[in-house]
Short mmCIF file of N, CA, C and O in Angstrom, two decimals:
data_model
loop_
_atom_site.label_atom_id
_atom_site.label_comp_id
_atom_site.label_asym_id
_atom_site.label_seq_id
_atom_site.Cartn_x
_atom_site.Cartn_y
_atom_site.Cartn_z
N MET A 1 29.92 -2.16 11.03
CA MET A 1 30.82 -3.03 11.02
C MET A 1 32.19 -2.54 10.73
O MET A 1 32.27 -2.11 9.51
N SER A 2 33.32 -2.64 11.41
CA SER A 2 34.48 -2.15 11.08
C SER A 2 35.16 -3.29 10.27
O SER A 2 34.93 -4.35 10.23
N ASN A 3 36.18 -2.83 9.31
CA ASN A 3 37.05 -3.55 8.55
C ASN A 3 37.67 -4.69 9.05
O ASN A 3 37.89 -5.72 8.63
N GLU A 4 38.09 -4.26 10.56
CA GLU A 4 38.89 -5.37 11.08
C GLU A 4 37.81 -6.66 11.46
O GLU A 4 38.30 -7.88 11.56
N SER A 5 36.67 -6.38 11.70
CA SER A 5 35.85 -7.50 12.28
C SER A 5 35.11 -7.99 10.90
O SER A 5 34.26 -8.78 10.99
N LYS A 6 35.10 -7.58 9.55
CA LYS A 6 34.64 -7.99 8.53
C LYS A 6 35.23 -9.57 8.02
O LYS A 6 36.46 -9.44 7.73
N THR A 7 34.49 -10.35 7.69
CA THR A 7 35.03 -11.74 7.08
C THR A 7 34.58 -11.83 5.70
O THR A 7 33.37 -11.58 5.62
N VAL A 8 35.37 -12.00 4.85
CA VAL A 8 34.89 -12.42 3.47
C VAL A 8 34.94 -13.75 3.18
O VAL A 8 36.19 -14.39 3.44
N ILE A 9 34.10 -14.22 2.88
CA ILE A 9 33.76 -15.77 2.25
C ILE A 9 34.25 -15.56 0.57
O ILE A 9 33.57 -15.03 -0.06
N THR A 10 34.93 -16.76 0.20
CA THR A 10 35.03 -16.96 -1.02
C THR A 10 34.55 -18.19 -1.56
O THR A 10 35.08 -19.16 -0.88
N ILE A 11 33.84 -18.26 -2.82
CA ILE A 11 33.60 -19.42 -3.50
C ILE A 11 33.80 -19.57 -4.72
O ILE A 11 34.04 -18.30 -5.46
N GLU A 12 34.05 -20.78 -5.13
CA GLU A 12 34.05 -20.38 -6.84
C GLU A 12 33.78 -21.83 -7.45
O GLU A 12 33.82 -22.89 -6.65
N ALA A 13 34.03 -21.67 -8.96
CA ALA A 13 33.52 -22.94 -9.94
C ALA A 13 33.84 -22.61 -11.20
O ALA A 13 34.12 -21.64 -11.66
N ILE A 14 34.48 -23.63 -11.92
CA ILE A 14 34.42 -23.87 -13.10
C ILE A 14 33.62 -24.29 -14.16
O ILE A 14 33.13 -25.32 -13.96
N VAL A 15 32.87 -23.47 -14.82
CA VAL A 15 31.76 -23.94 -15.69
C VAL A 15 32.25 -24.22 -16.90
O VAL A 15 33.08 -23.30 -17.66
N ASN A 16 31.88 -25.36 -17.55
CA ASN A 16 32.33 -26.05 -18.81
C ASN A 16 31.57 -25.22 -19.84
O ASN A 16 30.52 -25.92 -20.24
N ALA A 17 32.00 -24.11 -19.96
CA ALA A 17 31.10 -23.09 -20.93
C ALA A 17 31.92 -21.97 -21.28
O ALA A 17 32.46 -21.51 -20.59
N PRO A 18 31.41 -21.50 -22.45
CA PRO A 18 32.27 -20.10 -22.99
C PRO A 18 31.83 -18.98 -22.05
O PRO A 18 30.91 -18.89 -21.65
N LEU A 19 32.78 -18.08 -21.71
CA LEU A 19 32.56 -16.85 -21.10
C LEU A 19 31.48 -16.29 -21.31
O LEU A 19 30.51 -16.01 -20.64
N GLU A 20 31.05 -15.88 -22.72
CA GLU A 20 29.86 -15.41 -23.25
C GLU A 20 28.54 -15.85 -22.65
O GLU A 20 27.76 -15.10 -22.10
N LYS A 21 28.55 -17.27 -22.58
CA LYS A 21 27.40 -17.96 -22.17
C LYS A 21 27.13 -18.03 -20.94
O LYS A 21 26.03 -17.61 -20.38
N VAL A 22 28.29 -17.95 -19.80
CA VAL A 22 28.16 -17.97 -18.30
C VAL A 22 27.71 -16.65 -18.03
O VAL A 22 26.85 -16.40 -17.18
N TRP A 23 28.27 -15.38 -18.73
CA TRP A 23 27.78 -14.12 -18.38
C TRP A 23 26.22 -13.98 -18.75
O TRP A 23 25.63 -13.30 -17.97
N LEU A 24 26.09 -14.65 -19.49
CA LEU A 24 24.49 -14.15 -20.11
C LEU A 24 23.47 -15.13 -19.27
O LEU A 24 22.54 -14.50 -18.56
N CYS A 25 23.87 -16.38 -18.66
CA CYS A 25 23.10 -17.08 -17.88
C CYS A 25 22.95 -16.28 -16.34
O CYS A 25 22.15 -16.43 -15.63
N TRP A 26 24.42 -15.96 -16.15
CA TRP A 26 24.52 -15.08 -14.69
C TRP A 26 23.34 -14.11 -14.63
O TRP A 26 22.84 -13.50 -13.76
N THR A 27 23.54 -13.04 -15.92
CA THR A 27 22.65 -11.72 -16.00
C THR A 27 21.26 -11.62 -16.35
O THR A 27 21.03 -10.27 -16.07
N THR A 28 20.85 -12.67 -16.94
CA THR A 28 19.54 -12.60 -17.56
C THR A 28 18.59 -13.12 -16.63
O THR A 28 18.40 -14.16 -16.32
N PRO A 29 17.47 -12.29 -16.45
CA PRO A 29 16.21 -12.54 -15.09
C PRO A 29 15.60 -14.04 -15.63
O PRO A 29 15.29 -14.54 -14.97
N ASP A 30 15.46 -13.89 -17.09
CA ASP A 30 14.58 -15.33 -17.66
C ASP A 30 15.78 -16.64 -17.19
O ASP A 30 15.12 -17.84 -17.00
N TYR A 31 16.88 -16.45 -17.15
CA TYR A 31 17.87 -17.42 -16.58
C TYR A 31 17.99 -17.61 -15.17
O TYR A 31 17.85 -18.63 -14.52
N ILE A 32 17.96 -16.49 -14.54
CA ILE A 32 18.22 -16.56 -12.86
C ILE A 32 17.04 -17.07 -12.26
O ILE A 32 17.47 -17.97 -11.42
N ILE A 33 15.97 -17.03 -12.80
CA ILE A 33 14.57 -17.71 -11.97
C ILE A 33 14.94 -19.19 -12.27
O ILE A 33 14.25 -20.04 -11.30
N GLN A 34 16.03 -19.71 -13.29
CA GLN A 34 15.71 -21.10 -13.31
C GLN A 34 17.04 -21.80 -12.61
O GLN A 34 17.01 -22.83 -12.22
N TRP A 35 18.11 -21.01 -12.16
CA TRP A 35 18.90 -21.64 -11.56
C TRP A 35 19.15 -21.11 -10.08
O TRP A 35 20.09 -21.73 -9.16
N ASN A 36 18.74 -19.68 -9.68
CA ASN A 36 19.12 -19.30 -8.49
C ASN A 36 18.20 -19.97 -6.98
O ASN A 36 17.40 -19.55 -6.84
N SER A 37 18.72 -21.00 -6.89
CA SER A 37 18.53 -21.69 -5.66
C SER A 37 19.32 -22.54 -4.96
O SER A 37 20.13 -23.24 -5.84
N ALA A 38 19.45 -22.91 -3.51
CA ALA A 38 20.20 -23.39 -3.10
C ALA A 38 20.08 -24.83 -3.09
O ALA A 38 20.86 -25.96 -3.03
N SER A 39 18.57 -25.56 -2.77
CA SER A 39 17.94 -26.55 -3.29
C SER A 39 16.66 -26.57 -3.84
O SER A 39 16.34 -25.94 -4.17
N GLU A 40 16.43 -27.91 -3.91
CA GLU A 40 15.36 -28.15 -4.82
C GLU A 40 13.71 -27.70 -4.11
O GLU A 40 12.68 -27.56 -4.48
N GLU A 41 14.09 -27.57 -2.78
CA GLU A 41 12.98 -26.84 -1.84
C GLU A 41 12.75 -25.33 -1.93
O GLU A 41 11.79 -24.95 -1.61
N TRP A 42 13.60 -24.86 -2.62
CA TRP A 42 13.53 -23.43 -2.83
C TRP A 42 13.53 -23.14 -4.37
O TRP A 42 14.00 -23.84 -5.25
N HIS A 43 12.92 -21.90 -4.77
CA HIS A 43 13.06 -21.47 -6.14
C HIS A 43 13.09 -19.74 -6.30
O HIS A 43 12.65 -19.17 -5.07
N THR A 44 13.12 -19.24 -7.35
CA THR A 44 13.16 -17.80 -7.48
C THR A 44 11.98 -17.35 -8.53
O THR A 44 12.30 -17.59 -9.61
N PRO A 45 10.77 -17.19 -7.99
CA PRO A 45 9.76 -16.99 -9.17
C PRO A 45 9.81 -15.67 -9.76
O PRO A 45 9.37 -15.33 -10.82
N ARG A 46 10.62 -14.67 -9.44
CA ARG A 46 10.70 -13.40 -9.93
C ARG A 46 12.02 -12.78 -9.86
O ARG A 46 12.99 -12.87 -8.89
N ALA A 47 12.61 -12.42 -10.97
CA ALA A 47 14.06 -11.78 -10.95
C ALA A 47 14.17 -10.44 -11.74
O ALA A 47 13.37 -10.43 -12.97
N GLU A 48 14.50 -9.18 -11.31
CA GLU A 48 14.57 -8.30 -11.97
C GLU A 48 16.24 -7.73 -12.04
O GLU A 48 17.03 -7.98 -10.85
N ASN A 49 17.13 -7.17 -13.04
CA ASN A 49 18.04 -6.79 -13.48
C ASN A 49 18.45 -5.48 -13.99
O ASN A 49 18.49 -5.73 -15.38
N ASP A 50 18.99 -4.67 -13.62
CA ASP A 50 19.36 -3.26 -14.35
C ASP A 50 21.05 -3.42 -14.24
O ASP A 50 21.55 -2.52 -13.77
N LEU A 51 21.63 -4.20 -15.10
CA LEU A 51 22.89 -4.30 -15.14
C LEU A 51 23.86 -3.33 -15.56
O LEU A 51 24.48 -3.12 -16.85
N GLN A 52 24.33 -2.52 -14.78
CA GLN A 52 25.12 -1.42 -15.00
C GLN A 52 25.39 -0.73 -13.91
O GLN A 52 24.72 -0.89 -12.70
N THR A 53 26.31 0.06 -13.57
CA THR A 53 27.15 0.35 -12.47
C THR A 53 25.87 1.64 -12.05
O THR A 53 25.40 2.44 -12.94
N GLY A 54 25.43 1.42 -10.58
CA GLY A 54 24.56 2.23 -10.31
C GLY A 54 23.25 1.53 -10.31
O GLY A 54 22.15 2.00 -9.89
N GLY A 55 22.83 0.49 -11.17
CA GLY A 55 21.49 -0.36 -11.55
C GLY A 55 21.21 -0.92 -10.12
O GLY A 55 22.04 -1.43 -9.53
N ARG A 56 20.07 -1.57 -10.26
CA ARG A 56 19.57 -2.22 -9.15
C ARG A 56 18.99 -3.76 -9.53
O ARG A 56 18.81 -3.70 -10.77
N PHE A 57 19.33 -4.40 -8.78
CA PHE A 57 18.82 -5.76 -8.98
C PHE A 57 18.03 -6.66 -7.76
O PHE A 57 17.93 -6.08 -6.68
N SER A 58 17.02 -7.26 -7.99
CA SER A 58 16.12 -7.91 -7.03
C SER A 58 15.65 -9.31 -7.50
O SER A 58 15.48 -9.44 -8.67
N SER A 59 15.79 -10.22 -6.77
CA SER A 59 15.08 -11.67 -6.72
C SER A 59 14.51 -12.10 -5.81
O SER A 59 14.95 -11.70 -4.48
N ARG A 60 13.45 -12.58 -6.03
CA ARG A 60 12.33 -13.05 -4.94
C ARG A 60 12.70 -14.62 -4.87
O ARG A 60 12.51 -15.46 -5.69
N MET A 61 13.27 -14.86 -3.58
CA MET A 61 13.61 -16.40 -3.28
C MET A 61 12.51 -16.76 -2.36
O MET A 61 11.95 -16.05 -1.01
N GLU A 62 12.04 -18.26 -2.53
CA GLU A 62 10.89 -18.61 -1.93
C GLU A 62 11.11 -19.62 -1.52
O GLU A 62 11.39 -20.70 -2.40
N SER A 63 10.43 -20.60 -0.34
CA SER A 63 10.71 -21.92 -0.41
C SER A 63 9.31 -22.64 -1.25
O SER A 63 8.39 -21.88 -1.23
N ARG A 64 9.38 -23.74 -1.78
CA ARG A 64 8.25 -24.14 -2.57
C ARG A 64 6.95 -24.34 -1.99
O ARG A 64 5.98 -24.28 -2.29
N ASP A 65 7.09 -24.50 -0.32
CA ASP A 65 5.71 -24.99 0.17
C ASP A 65 5.22 -23.58 0.54
O ASP A 65 4.20 -23.34 1.05
N GLY A 66 5.75 -22.34 0.17
CA GLY A 66 5.41 -21.17 0.68
C GLY A 66 5.36 -20.66 1.89
O GLY A 66 4.90 -19.70 2.36
N THR A 67 6.19 -21.54 2.74
CA THR A 67 6.26 -20.90 4.30
C THR A 67 7.14 -19.64 4.77
O THR A 67 7.15 -19.18 5.55
N MET A 68 8.21 -19.99 3.44
CA MET A 68 9.38 -18.93 3.69
C MET A 68 9.63 -17.99 2.63
O MET A 68 9.61 -18.55 1.47
N GLY A 69 10.34 -16.94 2.70
CA GLY A 69 10.63 -16.28 1.28
C GLY A 69 11.43 -14.85 1.92
O GLY A 69 11.23 -14.39 2.96
N PHE A 70 12.05 -14.45 0.92
CA PHE A 70 12.79 -13.20 1.30
C PHE A 70 13.50 -12.48 -0.19
O PHE A 70 13.21 -13.48 -1.27
N ASP A 71 13.61 -11.30 -0.25
CA ASP A 71 14.19 -10.27 -1.40
C ASP A 71 15.48 -10.42 -1.25
O ASP A 71 16.11 -10.07 -0.08
N PHE A 72 16.35 -10.79 -2.40
CA PHE A 72 17.88 -10.54 -2.21
C PHE A 72 18.00 -9.61 -3.11
O PHE A 72 17.69 -9.50 -4.45
N GLU A 73 18.40 -8.50 -2.84
CA GLU A 73 18.49 -7.04 -3.51
C GLU A 73 19.66 -6.26 -3.36
O GLU A 73 20.13 -6.50 -2.37
N GLY A 74 19.76 -5.36 -4.04
CA GLY A 74 21.08 -4.45 -4.20
C GLY A 74 21.44 -3.58 -5.24
O GLY A 74 20.35 -3.61 -5.97
N VAL A 75 22.47 -2.88 -5.09
CA VAL A 75 22.82 -1.91 -6.26
C VAL A 75 24.23 -2.12 -6.91
O VAL A 75 25.21 -2.38 -5.93
N TYR A 76 24.62 -2.23 -7.98
CA TYR A 76 25.71 -2.59 -8.79
C TYR A 76 26.78 -1.38 -8.43
O TYR A 76 26.32 -0.11 -8.76
N ASP A 77 27.89 -1.62 -7.85
CA ASP A 77 29.14 -0.68 -7.74
C ASP A 77 30.03 -0.67 -8.84
O ASP A 77 30.21 0.19 -9.36
N ASP A 78 30.06 -1.80 -9.57
CA ASP A 78 30.97 -1.85 -10.87
C ASP A 78 30.53 -2.97 -11.82
O ASP A 78 30.29 -4.05 -11.05
N VAL A 79 30.14 -2.67 -12.87
CA VAL A 79 30.09 -3.80 -13.92
C VAL A 79 30.98 -3.79 -15.18
O VAL A 79 30.92 -2.66 -15.83
N ILE A 80 31.77 -4.53 -15.35
CA ILE A 80 32.72 -4.65 -16.61
C ILE A 80 32.32 -5.91 -17.16
O ILE A 80 32.41 -7.03 -16.87
N PRO A 81 31.66 -5.83 -18.29
CA PRO A 81 31.21 -6.88 -18.94
C PRO A 81 32.05 -8.06 -19.25
O PRO A 81 33.18 -8.02 -19.68
N HIS A 82 31.76 -9.46 -18.86
CA HIS A 82 32.36 -10.45 -19.12
C HIS A 82 33.68 -10.51 -18.17
O HIS A 82 34.44 -11.26 -18.47
N GLN A 83 33.95 -9.78 -17.20
CA GLN A 83 34.90 -9.82 -16.50
C GLN A 83 34.50 -9.42 -14.96
O GLN A 83 34.85 -10.41 -14.18
N LEU A 84 33.68 -8.86 -14.52
CA LEU A 84 33.31 -8.47 -12.93
C LEU A 84 32.19 -7.67 -12.97
O LEU A 84 31.63 -7.09 -13.63
N ILE A 85 31.53 -8.23 -11.80
CA ILE A 85 30.56 -7.66 -11.15
C ILE A 85 30.59 -7.52 -9.78
O ILE A 85 30.87 -8.29 -8.92
N SER A 86 30.30 -6.21 -9.10
CA SER A 86 30.39 -5.92 -7.75
C SER A 86 29.31 -5.26 -7.37
O SER A 86 28.60 -4.46 -8.36
N TYR A 87 28.60 -5.36 -6.27
CA TYR A 87 27.37 -4.86 -5.83
C TYR A 87 27.41 -4.58 -4.37
O TYR A 87 28.19 -5.56 -3.68
N THR A 88 26.40 -3.75 -3.82
CA THR A 88 26.20 -4.05 -2.15
C THR A 88 24.68 -4.13 -1.97
O THR A 88 23.95 -3.65 -2.66
N MET A 89 24.59 -4.99 -1.35
CA MET A 89 23.28 -5.59 -0.87
C MET A 89 22.58 -4.73 -0.10
O MET A 89 22.96 -3.86 0.31
N ALA A 90 21.40 -4.80 0.07
CA ALA A 90 20.71 -3.93 0.81
C ALA A 90 21.04 -3.74 2.27
O ALA A 90 20.72 -2.84 2.98
N ASP A 91 21.36 -4.89 2.69
CA ASP A 91 22.18 -4.60 4.23
C ASP A 91 23.32 -4.15 4.39
O ASP A 91 24.08 -3.93 5.20
N GLY A 92 24.09 -3.77 3.25
CA GLY A 92 25.35 -2.89 3.18
C GLY A 92 26.71 -3.89 3.00
O GLY A 92 27.61 -3.23 2.63
N ARG A 93 26.26 -5.06 2.85
CA ARG A 93 27.35 -5.87 2.55
C ARG A 93 27.72 -6.20 1.07
O ARG A 93 26.68 -5.77 0.45
N GLN A 94 29.16 -6.36 0.94
CA GLN A 94 29.56 -6.05 -0.51
C GLN A 94 29.78 -7.42 -1.18
O GLN A 94 30.39 -8.67 -0.34
N VAL A 95 29.57 -7.45 -2.47
CA VAL A 95 30.09 -8.91 -3.18
C VAL A 95 30.78 -8.44 -4.30
O VAL A 95 30.43 -7.42 -5.05
N LYS A 96 31.75 -9.35 -4.69
CA LYS A 96 32.25 -9.31 -5.96
C LYS A 96 32.48 -10.38 -6.71
O LYS A 96 32.69 -11.60 -6.05
N ILE A 97 32.07 -10.49 -7.93
CA ILE A 97 32.02 -12.04 -8.76
C ILE A 97 33.03 -11.61 -9.79
O ILE A 97 32.84 -10.64 -10.94
N THR A 98 34.15 -12.44 -10.34
CA THR A 98 34.73 -12.27 -11.62
C THR A 98 34.72 -13.38 -12.23
O THR A 98 34.28 -14.69 -11.76
N PHE A 99 34.70 -13.49 -13.49
CA PHE A 99 34.67 -14.23 -14.70
C PHE A 99 35.67 -14.32 -15.40
O PHE A 99 36.11 -13.22 -16.01
N THR A 100 36.42 -15.37 -15.68
CA THR A 100 37.58 -15.59 -16.30
C THR A 100 37.64 -16.71 -17.06
O THR A 100 37.41 -17.93 -16.64
N SER A 101 37.84 -16.55 -18.48
CA SER A 101 38.16 -17.50 -19.54
C SER A 101 39.26 -18.45 -19.13
O SER A 101 40.39 -17.91 -19.05
N THR A 102 39.16 -19.83 -18.92
CA THR A 102 40.57 -20.65 -18.81
C THR A 102 40.50 -21.81 -19.51
O THR A 102 39.40 -22.10 -20.53
N PRO A 103 41.34 -22.64 -20.01
CA PRO A 103 41.35 -23.47 -20.76
C PRO A 103 40.25 -24.80 -20.44
O PRO A 103 39.55 -25.28 -21.10
N ALA A 104 39.90 -24.60 -19.04
CA ALA A 104 39.01 -25.83 -18.44
C ALA A 104 37.52 -25.19 -18.65
O ALA A 104 36.51 -25.97 -18.48
N GLY A 105 37.23 -24.04 -19.14
CA GLY A 105 36.06 -23.51 -18.86
C GLY A 105 36.05 -22.06 -18.45
O GLY A 105 37.17 -21.33 -18.46
N THR A 106 35.09 -21.66 -18.04
CA THR A 106 35.15 -20.16 -17.28
C THR A 106 34.81 -20.35 -15.58
O THR A 106 34.08 -20.90 -15.15
N GLN A 107 36.00 -19.61 -15.40
CA GLN A 107 36.06 -19.63 -13.67
C GLN A 107 35.47 -18.75 -13.13
O GLN A 107 35.32 -17.41 -13.54
N VAL A 108 34.48 -18.70 -12.42
CA VAL A 108 33.47 -17.77 -11.54
C VAL A 108 34.06 -17.98 -10.14
O VAL A 108 34.13 -18.75 -9.49
N VAL A 109 34.47 -16.87 -9.55
CA VAL A 109 34.81 -16.16 -8.21
C VAL A 109 33.92 -15.50 -7.75
O VAL A 109 33.86 -14.34 -8.01
N GLU A 110 33.12 -16.14 -6.54
CA GLU A 110 32.38 -14.80 -5.98
C GLU A 110 32.79 -14.52 -4.52
O GLU A 110 33.12 -15.88 -3.56
N SER A 111 33.11 -13.71 -4.10
CA SER A 111 33.41 -13.06 -2.66
C SER A 111 32.67 -12.29 -2.14
O SER A 111 31.94 -11.22 -2.64
N PHE A 112 31.96 -12.62 -0.87
CA PHE A 112 31.17 -11.45 -0.23
C PHE A 112 31.33 -11.52 1.35
O PHE A 112 31.81 -12.50 1.95
N ASP A 113 31.20 -10.49 1.48
CA ASP A 113 30.94 -10.07 3.33
C ASP A 113 29.86 -11.10 4.03
O ASP A 113 28.77 -11.28 3.71
N ALA A 114 30.61 -11.60 5.07
CA ALA A 114 29.87 -12.75 5.87
C ALA A 114 28.79 -11.74 6.71
O ALA A 114 29.06 -10.76 6.93
N GLU A 115 27.39 -12.28 7.03
CA GLU A 115 26.73 -11.72 7.94
C GLU A 115 26.92 -12.19 9.22
O GLU A 115 27.47 -13.47 9.35
N ASN A 116 26.27 -11.72 10.10
CA ASN A 116 26.30 -12.54 11.61
C ASN A 116 25.31 -13.34 12.25
O ASN A 116 25.58 -13.70 13.23
N THR A 117 24.46 -13.65 11.27
CA THR A 117 23.31 -14.44 11.81
C THR A 117 23.76 -15.85 11.54
O THR A 117 23.53 -16.66 12.71
N HIS A 118 24.40 -16.50 10.77
CA HIS A 118 24.51 -17.77 10.41
C HIS A 118 26.03 -18.12 10.24
O HIS A 118 26.88 -16.99 10.12
N SER A 119 26.37 -19.45 10.57
CA SER A 119 28.02 -19.73 10.59
C SER A 119 28.45 -19.39 9.36
O SER A 119 27.71 -19.36 8.36
N HIS A 120 29.64 -19.05 9.29
CA HIS A 120 30.35 -18.76 8.06
C HIS A 120 30.35 -20.23 7.32
O HIS A 120 30.30 -20.15 5.84
N GLU A 121 30.29 -21.25 7.71
CA GLU A 121 30.17 -22.56 7.12
C GLU A 121 28.94 -22.64 6.45
O GLU A 121 28.87 -22.90 5.04
N MET A 122 27.96 -22.30 7.27
CA MET A 122 26.76 -22.39 6.47
C MET A 122 26.33 -21.53 5.26
O MET A 122 26.02 -21.71 4.18
N GLN A 123 26.86 -20.33 5.55
CA GLN A 123 26.97 -19.44 4.25
C GLN A 123 27.66 -19.72 3.27
O GLN A 123 27.19 -19.67 2.15
N ARG A 124 28.82 -20.11 3.51
CA ARG A 124 29.86 -20.62 2.48
C ARG A 124 28.81 -21.96 1.55
O ARG A 124 28.85 -21.94 0.34
N ALA A 125 28.34 -22.94 2.23
CA ALA A 125 27.48 -24.18 1.72
C ALA A 125 26.34 -23.49 1.02
O ALA A 125 26.27 -24.11 -0.10
N GLY A 126 25.63 -22.57 1.35
CA GLY A 126 24.66 -21.87 0.81
C GLY A 126 24.90 -21.54 -0.32
O GLY A 126 24.33 -21.65 -1.33
N TRP A 127 25.95 -20.40 -0.34
CA TRP A 127 26.22 -19.65 -1.39
C TRP A 127 26.97 -20.49 -2.63
O TRP A 127 26.69 -20.63 -3.93
N GLN A 128 27.71 -21.35 -2.12
CA GLN A 128 28.61 -22.75 -3.08
C GLN A 128 27.37 -23.44 -3.57
O GLN A 128 27.45 -23.75 -4.91
N SER A 129 26.33 -23.79 -2.91
CA SER A 129 25.19 -24.66 -3.45
C SER A 129 24.68 -23.84 -4.84
O SER A 129 24.41 -24.50 -5.48
N ILE A 130 24.33 -22.67 -4.27
CA ILE A 130 23.55 -21.95 -5.46
C ILE A 130 24.63 -21.53 -6.92
O ILE A 130 24.23 -21.73 -7.96
N LEU A 131 25.91 -21.45 -6.45
CA LEU A 131 26.69 -21.59 -7.83
C LEU A 131 26.91 -22.94 -8.35
O LEU A 131 27.21 -22.84 -9.42
N ASP A 132 26.87 -24.08 -7.71
CA ASP A 132 26.92 -25.15 -8.26
C ASP A 132 25.81 -25.58 -8.95
O ASP A 132 25.76 -26.11 -10.00
N ASN A 133 24.59 -25.11 -8.58
CA ASN A 133 23.41 -24.97 -9.36
C ASN A 133 23.48 -24.37 -10.61
O ASN A 133 22.81 -24.59 -11.84
N PHE A 134 24.08 -22.90 -10.56
CA PHE A 134 24.25 -22.27 -11.68
C PHE A 134 25.19 -23.15 -12.81
O PHE A 134 24.96 -23.09 -13.85
N LYS A 135 26.34 -23.66 -12.12
CA LYS A 135 27.23 -24.47 -13.09
C LYS A 135 26.21 -25.50 -13.80
O LYS A 135 26.43 -25.97 -15.18
N ARG A 136 25.60 -26.24 -13.01
CA ARG A 136 24.82 -27.34 -13.64
C ARG A 136 23.85 -26.90 -14.54
O ARG A 136 23.73 -27.46 -15.85
N PHE A 137 23.19 -25.91 -14.24
CA PHE A 137 22.24 -25.06 -15.36
C PHE A 137 22.77 -24.64 -16.56
O PHE A 137 22.52 -25.04 -17.88
N VAL A 138 23.84 -24.07 -16.53
CA VAL A 138 24.44 -23.67 -17.75
C VAL A 138 25.29 -24.76 -18.49
O VAL A 138 24.79 -24.82 -19.86
N GLU A 139 25.85 -25.55 -17.95
CA GLU A 139 26.39 -26.98 -18.57
C GLU A 139 25.33 -27.83 -19.25
O GLU A 139 25.50 -28.49 -20.26
N ASN A 140 24.10 -27.55 -19.05
CA ASN A 140 22.85 -28.47 -19.59
C ASN A 140 22.07 -27.71 -20.27
O ASN A 140 20.90 -27.93 -20.72
N GLN A 141 22.39 -26.44 -20.63
CA GLN A 141 21.86 -25.53 -21.68
C GLN A 141 22.17 -25.78 -23.18
O GLN A 141 23.38 -26.14 -23.40
#
């Protein structure tokens, strides 16, 4: 895919929690399995995370009825604790997440290369739903 045709989608949320707590919940497998879903019909039964530049991560996302599932995985390109995570997914698309402490809480901004199977609106909604689920999880911890 050439750079001219690449679409980057950006989503964000302000999480009403300290940066250290947000980082811990985002990066710890025991927490990831609790928030990493876009809806109640889905869940993440397994997550692995080697949080370092060159490290790999993997999450198994499945429908609760067992009819569908997929592995979400990739390799970290850059990790700056409490600030930045960037990675390349298994399909070559890139993702960048920034974490910024603000007076209102921790701002999480996630930008990702769109894929060509689903509409940009569907992708934005799905990723935003996961981020919103993350926000609810952290704020209720």
